[in-house]
Amino acid sequence: MSVSRVVVGVSGASGAAIPVRILECLAEIEGIETHLVVSNAARRTLAQEVGPDALGRMLSLATRNHAIDNVGAPIASGSFTTAGMIVAPCSMRSLAGIATGLSDTLLIRAADVHLKERRRLILLTRETPLHLGHLRNMCVVTEMGAIVMPPVPAFYHRPASVEEIIDYLAVRAIDLLGLPIAPLAREWQG
Ligand SMILES: Cc1cc2nc3c(=O)[nH]c(=O)nc-3n(C[C@H](O)[C@H](O)[C@H](O)COP(=O)(O)O)c2cc1C
């Protein structure tokens, strides 16, 4: 069976529970190899928003973990083939780095590689409200081929808990990768 590699980048915006759920979902799917890179600021938001065990749980869920300063990791090279990358959540700092090709961290470099190799890049950009620079950076990355998916909940499914909202955002982000699997998100039937 062929293996699909997925890179999960976690930066220091609010919504740290989302990548934990993304990794839980991906770990349940056969034939997926996950590569995790967590920014230094994300270590803080994970501890603040999810708890002291969150980082350890994510590290244990991922197939491979890469240090944020290891710009020589396999995911820093276009020759290392992947099915796509999700940055969840994506801070305005990391967004700016991706928009300008700054590539000073492994997370931003891996995102840059996905853009240059014309692979799927899903950015769960999170800030509110947004200034013109944030909005412009979202336009720039969209023009370069990324999919901007702010983690905005849908209410038509009538979520009963925060966990349901997080679950919905996680599966929608995974579905956007276009992996060779059935969609995970429940379809709206009208
Ligand atoms: C609790 C907490 C919540 C934060 N929420 C956001 C946010 O929602 N969006 C954002 O762009 N930055 C947010 N920040 C600030 C970023 O962590 C900061 O800009 C950091 O430099 C981002 O670095 P990174 O992109 O390498 O993770 C938050 C910081 C903390 C401590």
Tab-separated table of C-alpha atoms and ligand atoms in Angstrom:
chain	number	residue	atom	x	y	z
A	1	MET	CA	0.000	0.000	0.000
A	2	SER	CA	1.292	3.492	-0.833
A	3	VAL	CA	1.904	5.946	2.003
A	4	SER	CA	0.788	9.600	1.952
A	5	ARG	CA	3.024	11.947	3.912
A	6	VAL	CA	1.345	14.911	5.576
A	7	VAL	CA	3.244	17.769	7.253
A	8	VAL	CA	1.518	19.382	10.232
A	9	GLY	CA	2.917	22.744	11.317
A	10	VAL	CA	1.758	24.281	14.587
A	11	SER	CA	2.411	27.977	15.228
A	12	GLY	CA	1.643	30.143	18.230
A	13	ALA	CA	-1.855	31.426	17.472
A	14	SER	CA	-4.958	30.664	19.472
A	15	GLY	CA	-6.634	27.349	18.620
A	16	ALA	CA	-3.924	24.978	19.830
A	17	ALA	CA	-6.445	22.152	20.312
A	18	ILE	CA	-7.052	21.971	16.542
A	19	PRO	CA	-3.701	20.387	15.557
A	20	VAL	CA	-4.025	17.878	18.396
A	21	ARG	CA	-7.339	16.732	16.880
A	22	ILE	CA	-5.861	16.781	13.353
A	23	LEU	CA	-3.080	14.433	14.460
A	24	GLU	CA	-5.568	12.184	16.284
A	25	CYS	CA	-7.652	11.892	13.109
A	26	LEU	CA	-4.648	11.310	10.838
A	27	ALA	CA	-3.265	8.663	13.216
A	28	GLU	CA	-6.470	6.653	12.732
A	29	ILE	CA	-6.135	6.584	8.919
A	30	GLU	CA	-4.120	3.743	7.432
A	31	GLY	CA	-1.329	4.745	5.067
A	32	ILE	CA	-0.719	8.249	6.446
A	33	GLU	CA	2.735	9.277	7.677
A	34	THR	CA	2.692	12.520	9.661
A	35	HIS	CA	5.597	14.948	10.050
A	36	LEU	CA	5.161	17.433	12.898
A	37	VAL	CA	6.909	20.759	13.442
A	38	VAL	CA	5.940	22.969	16.399
A	39	SER	CA	7.077	26.603	16.781
A	40	ASN	CA	8.456	27.882	20.074
A	41	ALA	CA	5.423	30.139	20.579
A	42	ALA	CA	3.118	27.162	19.927
A	43	ARG	CA	4.663	25.294	22.869
A	44	ARG	CA	3.341	28.130	24.999
A	45	THR	CA	-0.161	28.260	23.465
A	46	LEU	CA	-0.468	24.462	23.707
A	47	ALA	CA	0.326	24.589	27.422
A	48	GLN	CA	-1.969	27.592	27.965
A	49	GLU	CA	-4.986	26.409	25.965
A	50	VAL	CA	-4.850	22.604	26.078
A	51	GLY	CA	-2.675	21.728	29.059
A	52	PRO	CA	0.810	20.627	30.115
A	53	ASP	CA	0.513	17.216	28.390
A	54	ALA	CA	-0.617	18.568	24.984
A	55	LEU	CA	2.816	18.819	23.381
A	56	GLY	CA	3.801	15.325	24.526
A	57	ARG	CA	0.534	13.923	23.185
A	58	MET	CA	1.128	15.512	19.786
A	59	LEU	CA	4.712	14.293	19.654
A	60	SER	CA	3.526	10.746	20.380
A	61	LEU	CA	0.777	10.913	17.716
A	62	ALA	CA	3.088	12.058	14.905
A	63	THR	CA	5.090	9.527	12.897
A	64	ARG	CA	8.108	11.879	12.921
A	65	ASN	CA	8.894	15.050	14.831
A	66	HIS	CA	11.179	17.826	13.578
A	67	ALA	CA	12.748	20.623	15.634
A	68	ILE	CA	11.655	24.129	14.599
A	69	ASP	CA	15.259	25.237	14.006
A	70	ASN	CA	16.232	22.155	11.987
A	71	VAL	CA	16.147	23.705	8.534
A	72	GLY	CA	18.044	20.630	7.302
A	73	ALA	CA	15.147	18.246	8.074
A	74	PRO	CA	13.711	16.172	5.193
A	75	ILE	CA	10.572	18.362	5.020
A	76	ALA	CA	12.806	21.361	4.213
A	77	SER	CA	13.527	19.859	0.786
A	78	GLY	CA	11.293	19.653	-2.251
A	79	SER	CA	12.822	16.262	-3.067
A	80	PHE	CA	11.026	14.815	-0.005
A	81	THR	CA	7.599	14.164	-1.507
A	82	THR	CA	4.446	14.825	0.505
A	83	ALA	CA	0.708	14.929	-0.102
A	84	GLY	CA	0.444	18.344	1.539
A	85	MET	CA	0.828	20.464	4.640
A	86	ILE	CA	-1.546	21.965	7.166
A	87	VAL	CA	-0.484	24.877	9.378
A	88	ALA	CA	-2.912	24.886	12.287
A	89	PRO	CA	-3.268	27.374	13.755
A	90	CYS	CA	-1.283	29.763	11.563
A	91	SER	CA	-0.154	32.903	13.406
A	92	MET	CA	0.144	36.253	11.668
A	93	ARG	CA	3.919	35.998	12.144
A	94	SER	CA	4.148	32.645	10.364
A	95	LEU	CA	1.680	33.863	7.710
A	96	ALA	CA	3.922	36.888	7.055
A	97	GLY	CA	6.953	34.610	6.810
A	98	ILE	CA	5.181	32.356	4.300
A	99	ALA	CA	3.880	35.326	2.287
A	100	THR	CA	7.383	36.779	1.953
A	101	GLY	CA	9.353	33.516	1.596
A	102	LEU	CA	11.345	34.360	4.735
A	103	SER	CA	11.924	30.674	5.626
A	104	ASP	CA	13.806	31.349	8.896
A	105	THR	CA	12.081	28.468	10.720
A	106	LEU	CA	11.483	24.886	9.574
A	107	LEU	CA	7.708	25.495	9.660
A	108	ILE	CA	7.943	28.444	7.274
A	109	ARG	CA	10.540	26.699	5.092
A	110	ALA	CA	8.332	23.571	4.783
A	111	ALA	CA	5.352	25.769	3.825
A	112	ASP	CA	7.555	27.551	1.280
A	113	VAL	CA	8.577	24.176	-0.171
A	114	HIS	CA	4.906	23.195	-0.539
A	115	LEU	CA	4.232	26.385	-2.472
A	116	LYS	CA	7.248	26.081	-4.754
A	117	GLU	CA	6.497	22.414	-5.455
A	118	ARG	CA	2.833	23.317	-6.156
A	119	ARG	CA	1.540	21.051	-3.392
A	120	ARG	CA	-1.462	21.571	-1.138
A	121	LEU	CA	-0.856	24.039	1.685
A	122	ILE	CA	-3.750	24.683	4.076
A	123	LEU	CA	-3.346	27.654	6.437
A	124	LEU	CA	-5.699	27.993	9.420
A	125	THR	CA	-4.861	31.679	9.823
A	126	ARG	CA	-6.014	32.990	13.180
A	127	GLU	CA	-6.229	36.564	14.424
A	128	THR	CA	-9.070	38.968	15.056
A	129	PRO	CA	-9.667	41.699	14.099
A	130	LEU	CA	-7.416	41.834	11.043
A	131	HIS	CA	-5.421	44.799	9.775
A	132	LEU	CA	-4.673	45.440	6.120
A	133	GLY	CA	-1.248	43.769	6.355
A	134	HIS	CA	-2.830	40.521	7.607
A	135	LEU	CA	-5.421	40.612	4.835
A	136	ARG	CA	-2.795	41.396	2.188
A	137	ASN	CA	-0.633	38.486	3.349
A	138	MET	CA	-3.653	36.179	3.030
A	139	CYS	CA	-4.172	37.440	-0.540
A	140	VAL	CA	-0.489	36.907	-1.359
A	141	VAL	CA	-0.414	33.286	-0.129
A	142	THR	CA	-3.702	32.588	-1.938
A	143	GLU	CA	-2.190	33.955	-5.154
A	144	MET	CA	0.781	31.621	-4.597
A	145	GLY	CA	-1.527	28.605	-4.293
A	146	ALA	CA	-2.192	28.181	-0.571
A	147	ILE	CA	-5.696	27.626	0.775
A	148	VAL	CA	-6.552	30.067	3.573
A	149	MET	CA	-9.002	28.470	5.990
A	150	PRO	CA	-9.487	30.647	9.078
A	151	PRO	CA	-10.738	28.417	11.933
A	152	VAL	CA	-14.237	29.895	11.850
A	153	PRO	CA	-16.912	27.561	13.240
A	154	ALA	CA	-20.044	26.614	11.304
A	155	PHE	CA	-23.214	26.809	13.340
A	156	TYR	CA	-25.654	25.077	10.989
A	157	HIS	CA	-24.647	21.686	12.402
A	158	ARG	CA	-25.588	23.074	15.847
A	159	PRO	CA	-22.381	22.114	17.678
A	160	ALA	CA	-23.096	21.123	21.271
A	161	SER	CA	-19.560	21.608	22.593
A	162	VAL	CA	-16.179	23.201	21.931
A	163	GLU	CA	-14.908	19.694	21.127
A	164	GLU	CA	-17.460	19.395	18.303
A	165	ILE	CA	-16.340	22.729	16.852
A	166	ILE	CA	-12.681	21.655	17.016
A	167	ASP	CA	-13.511	18.290	15.470
A	168	TYR	CA	-15.346	19.983	12.576
A	169	LEU	CA	-12.433	22.352	11.868
A	170	ALA	CA	-9.901	19.498	12.028
A	171	VAL	CA	-11.753	17.251	9.568
A	172	ARG	CA	-12.486	20.144	7.163
A	173	ALA	CA	-8.763	20.990	7.094
A	174	ILE	CA	-7.841	17.334	6.443
A	175	ASP	CA	-10.452	17.072	3.671
A	176	LEU	CA	-8.876	20.103	1.952
A	177	LEU	CA	-5.654	18.100	1.542
A	178	GLY	CA	-7.471	15.960	-1.039
A	179	LEU	CA	-5.988	12.705	0.267
A	180	PRO	CA	-7.087	9.493	-1.468
A	181	ILE	CA	-9.651	8.807	1.272
A	182	ALA	CA	-13.390	9.421	1.680
A	183	PRO	CA	-14.213	12.910	3.061
A	184	LEU	CA	-14.243	12.991	6.865
A	185	ALA	CA	-16.612	15.949	7.307
A	186	ARG	CA	-20.324	15.238	7.485
A	187	GLU	CA	-22.039	16.506	4.322
A	188	TRP	CA	-24.792	19.086	4.564
A	189	GLN	CA	-27.878	17.411	3.127
A	190	GLY	CA	-30.049	20.501	2.929
B	1	LIG	C1	-1.833	32.737	24.505
B	1	LIG	C2	-1.374	33.360	23.215
B	1	LIG	C3	-2.268	33.494	22.170
B	1	LIG	C4	-1.859	34.071	20.953
B	1	LIG	N1	-2.767	34.167	19.939
B	1	LIG	C5	-2.367	34.623	18.737
B	1	LIG	C6	-3.284	34.600	17.635
B	1	LIG	O1	-4.434	34.181	17.739
B	1	LIG	N2	-2.828	35.016	16.424
B	1	LIG	C7	-1.530	35.458	16.246
B	1	LIG	O2	-1.172	35.801	15.125
B	1	LIG	N3	-0.647	35.507	17.290
B	1	LIG	C8	-1.033	35.085	18.512
B	1	LIG	N4	-0.147	35.086	19.568
B	1	LIG	C9	1.191	35.701	19.369
B	1	LIG	C10	2.168	34.739	18.683
B	1	LIG	O3	2.398	33.609	19.509
B	1	LIG	C11	3.499	35.477	18.437
B	1	LIG	O4	3.314	36.471	17.434
B	1	LIG	C12	4.617	34.545	18.007
B	1	LIG	O5	5.767	35.303	17.713
B	1	LIG	C13	4.254	33.700	16.795
B	1	LIG	O6	5.387	32.947	16.418
B	1	LIG	P1	5.266	31.662	15.477
B	1	LIG	O7	4.554	32.074	14.240
B	1	LIG	O8	6.694	31.277	15.215
B	1	LIG	O9	4.558	30.608	16.238
B	1	LIG	C14	-0.536	34.533	20.802
B	1	LIG	C15	0.366	34.394	21.862
B	1	LIG	C16	-0.049	33.819	23.041
B	1	LIG	C17	0.950	33.655	24.159
